[in-house]
GROMACS .gro file of C-alpha atoms in nm:
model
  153
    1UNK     CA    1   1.045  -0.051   0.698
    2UNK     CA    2   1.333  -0.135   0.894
    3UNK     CA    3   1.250  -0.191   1.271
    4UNK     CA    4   1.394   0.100   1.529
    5UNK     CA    5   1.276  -0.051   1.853
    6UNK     CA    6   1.523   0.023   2.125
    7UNK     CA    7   1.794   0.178   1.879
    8UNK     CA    8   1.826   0.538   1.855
    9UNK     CA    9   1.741   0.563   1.535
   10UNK     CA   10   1.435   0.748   1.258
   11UNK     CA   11   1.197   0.511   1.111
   12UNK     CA   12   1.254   0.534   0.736
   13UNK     CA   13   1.098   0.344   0.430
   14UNK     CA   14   1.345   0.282   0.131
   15UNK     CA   15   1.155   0.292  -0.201
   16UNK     CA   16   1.244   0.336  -0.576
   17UNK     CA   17   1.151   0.654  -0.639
   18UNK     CA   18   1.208   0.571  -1.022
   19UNK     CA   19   0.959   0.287  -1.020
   20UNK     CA   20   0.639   0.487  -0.824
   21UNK     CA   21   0.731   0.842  -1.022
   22UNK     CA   22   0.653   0.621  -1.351
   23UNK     CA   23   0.324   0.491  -1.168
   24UNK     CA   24   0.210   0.821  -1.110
   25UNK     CA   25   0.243   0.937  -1.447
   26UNK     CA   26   0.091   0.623  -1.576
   27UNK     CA   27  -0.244   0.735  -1.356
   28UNK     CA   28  -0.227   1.042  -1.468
   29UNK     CA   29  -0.202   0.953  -1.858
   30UNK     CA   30  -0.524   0.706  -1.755
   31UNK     CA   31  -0.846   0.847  -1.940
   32UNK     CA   32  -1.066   1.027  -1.737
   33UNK     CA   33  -1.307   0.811  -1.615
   34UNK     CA   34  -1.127   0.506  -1.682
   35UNK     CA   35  -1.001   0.270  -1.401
   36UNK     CA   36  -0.710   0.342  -1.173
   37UNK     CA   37  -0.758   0.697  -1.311
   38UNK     CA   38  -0.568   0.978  -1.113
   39UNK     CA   39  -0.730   1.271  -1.183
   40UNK     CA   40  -0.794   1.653  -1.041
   41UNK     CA   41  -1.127   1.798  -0.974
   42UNK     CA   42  -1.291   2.045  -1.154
   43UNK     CA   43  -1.299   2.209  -1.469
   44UNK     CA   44  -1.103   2.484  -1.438
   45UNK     CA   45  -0.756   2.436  -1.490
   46UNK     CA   46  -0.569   2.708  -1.385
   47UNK     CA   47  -0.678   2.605  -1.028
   48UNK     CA   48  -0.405   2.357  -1.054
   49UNK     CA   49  -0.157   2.546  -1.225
   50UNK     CA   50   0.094   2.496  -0.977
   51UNK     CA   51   0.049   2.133  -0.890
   52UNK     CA   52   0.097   2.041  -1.250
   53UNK     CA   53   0.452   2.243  -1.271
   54UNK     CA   54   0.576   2.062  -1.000
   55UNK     CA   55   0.435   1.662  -1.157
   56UNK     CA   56   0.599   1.813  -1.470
   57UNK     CA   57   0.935   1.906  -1.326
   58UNK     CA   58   1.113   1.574  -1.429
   59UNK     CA   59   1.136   1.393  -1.762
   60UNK     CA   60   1.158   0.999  -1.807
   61UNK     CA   61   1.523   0.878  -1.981
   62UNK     CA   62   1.481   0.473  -2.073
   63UNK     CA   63   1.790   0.332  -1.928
   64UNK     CA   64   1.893   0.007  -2.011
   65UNK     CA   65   2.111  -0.200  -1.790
   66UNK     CA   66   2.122  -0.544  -1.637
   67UNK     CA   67   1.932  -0.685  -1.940
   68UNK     CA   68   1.617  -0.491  -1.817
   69UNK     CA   69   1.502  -0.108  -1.944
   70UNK     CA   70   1.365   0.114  -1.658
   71UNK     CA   71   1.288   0.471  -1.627
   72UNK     CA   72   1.538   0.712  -1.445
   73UNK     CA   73   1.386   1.122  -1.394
   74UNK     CA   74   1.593   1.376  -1.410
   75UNK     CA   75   1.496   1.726  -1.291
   76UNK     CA   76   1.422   1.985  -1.555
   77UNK     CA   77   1.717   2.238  -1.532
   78UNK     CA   78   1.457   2.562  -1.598
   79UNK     CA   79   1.203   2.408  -1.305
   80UNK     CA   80   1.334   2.322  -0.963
   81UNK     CA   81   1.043   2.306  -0.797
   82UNK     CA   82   0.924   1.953  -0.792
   83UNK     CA   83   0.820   1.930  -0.414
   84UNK     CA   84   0.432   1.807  -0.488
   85UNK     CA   85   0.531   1.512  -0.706
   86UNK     CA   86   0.758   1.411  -0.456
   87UNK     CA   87   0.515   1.458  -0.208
   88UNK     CA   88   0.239   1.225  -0.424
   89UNK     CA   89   0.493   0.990  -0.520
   90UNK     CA   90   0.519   0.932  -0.153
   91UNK     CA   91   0.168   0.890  -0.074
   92UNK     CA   92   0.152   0.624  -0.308
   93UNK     CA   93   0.429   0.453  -0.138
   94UNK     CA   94   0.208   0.433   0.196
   95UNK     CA   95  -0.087   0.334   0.029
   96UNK     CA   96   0.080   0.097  -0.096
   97UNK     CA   97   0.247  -0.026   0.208
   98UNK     CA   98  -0.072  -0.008   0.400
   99UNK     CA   99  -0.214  -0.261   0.098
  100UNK     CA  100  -0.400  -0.065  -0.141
  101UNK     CA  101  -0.399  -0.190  -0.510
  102UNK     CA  102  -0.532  -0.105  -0.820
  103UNK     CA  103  -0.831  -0.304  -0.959
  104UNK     CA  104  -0.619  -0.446  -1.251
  105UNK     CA  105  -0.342  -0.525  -1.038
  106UNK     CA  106  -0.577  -0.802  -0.784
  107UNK     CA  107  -0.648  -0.805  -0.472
  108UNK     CA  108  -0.449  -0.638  -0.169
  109UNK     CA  109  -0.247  -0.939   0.081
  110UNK     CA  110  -0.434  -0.946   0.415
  111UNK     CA  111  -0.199  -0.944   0.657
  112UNK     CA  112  -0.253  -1.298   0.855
  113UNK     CA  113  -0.418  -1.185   1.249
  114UNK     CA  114  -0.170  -1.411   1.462
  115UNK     CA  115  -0.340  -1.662   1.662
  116UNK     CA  116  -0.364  -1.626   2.040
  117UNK     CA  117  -0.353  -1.926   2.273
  118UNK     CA  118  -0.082  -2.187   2.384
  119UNK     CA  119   0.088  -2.353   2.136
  120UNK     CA  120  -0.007  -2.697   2.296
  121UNK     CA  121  -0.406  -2.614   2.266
  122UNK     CA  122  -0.331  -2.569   1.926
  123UNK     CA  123  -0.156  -2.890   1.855
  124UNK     CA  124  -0.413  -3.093   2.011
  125UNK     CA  125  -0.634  -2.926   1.795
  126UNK     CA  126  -0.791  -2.651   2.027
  127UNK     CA  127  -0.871  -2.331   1.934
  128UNK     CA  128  -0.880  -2.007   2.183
  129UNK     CA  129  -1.201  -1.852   2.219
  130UNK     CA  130  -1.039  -1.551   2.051
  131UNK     CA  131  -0.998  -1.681   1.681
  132UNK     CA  132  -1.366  -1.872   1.721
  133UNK     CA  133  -1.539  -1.568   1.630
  134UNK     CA  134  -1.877  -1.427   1.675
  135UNK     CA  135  -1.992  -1.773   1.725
  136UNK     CA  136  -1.835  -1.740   2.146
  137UNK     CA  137  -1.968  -1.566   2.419
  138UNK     CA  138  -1.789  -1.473   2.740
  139UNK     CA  139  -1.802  -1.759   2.996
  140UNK     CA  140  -1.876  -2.016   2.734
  141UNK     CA  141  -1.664  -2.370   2.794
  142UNK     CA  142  -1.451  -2.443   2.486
  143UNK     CA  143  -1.646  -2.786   2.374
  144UNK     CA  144  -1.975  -2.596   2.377
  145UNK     CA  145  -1.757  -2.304   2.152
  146UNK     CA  146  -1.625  -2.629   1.911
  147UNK     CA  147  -1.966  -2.768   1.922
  148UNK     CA  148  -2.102  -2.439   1.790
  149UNK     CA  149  -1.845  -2.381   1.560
  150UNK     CA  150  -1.882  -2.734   1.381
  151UNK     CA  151  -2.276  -2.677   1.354
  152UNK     CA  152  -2.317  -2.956   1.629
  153UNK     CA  153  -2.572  -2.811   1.912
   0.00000   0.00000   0.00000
């Protein structure tokens, strides 16, 4: 996401809309049940009449270029309406961005928590009370923090 700080501009995210409308179908052609599954609920399904026009407003073309094949959707000239896939499509996006994954996929990145404290405590092999942990009280000297944090008491 590009950063708008002190620039009149609209945060945006840029995103191949190609790539995630494939994941989505891929969910959705996921047995019930199954892992990363992406399902409706219920058992009646006219209740979601509508939401399947719209994820069924587009068709997959294979296109081959660049010595790679990917999918490119194309809107169904008899349905125009395809505001909900768009919509899910970019719901995945954010979860995404915000680190959720799929089980077969691994593990989501942490994001690192940056370290707080002068850069010359850290060289000299310091730490700040804040990155010691539950292991610090308030008021507590840093050797008696180090001591506690090396299991020395």
């Amino acid at each position: 996401m590009p950063n708008v700080a002190g620039k009149r501009a609209i945060r945006h995210v840029i995103f191949d809309s190609n790539f995630w409308k494939s994941f989505i179908h891929a969910r959705l052609a996921v047995p019930m049940g199954d892992k990363s599954c992406l399902s409706f609920y219920g058992r009646h399904p006219a209740l979601h009449q509508l939401i399947a026009e719209h994820l069924t407003a587009e068709y997959r073309v294979k296109t081959v270029g660049r010595g790679r094949t990917v999918d490119e959707w194309k809107l169904r000239p008899e349905r125009n309406d395809n505001h909900w896939l768009d919509c899910l499509v970019g719901c995945a996006v954010c979860g995404s961005m915000l680190g959720s994954t799929l089980p077969e996929f691994g593990t989501a990145v942490k994001k690192r928590v940056p370290m707080t404290g002068r850069l010359s405590d850290i060289q000299r092999g310091k730490r700040a009370v804040a990155d010691v942990g539950p292991a610090c009280e308030p008021g507590m000297k840093l050797s008696d923090i180090q001591r506690r944090r090396h299991g020395k008491n």
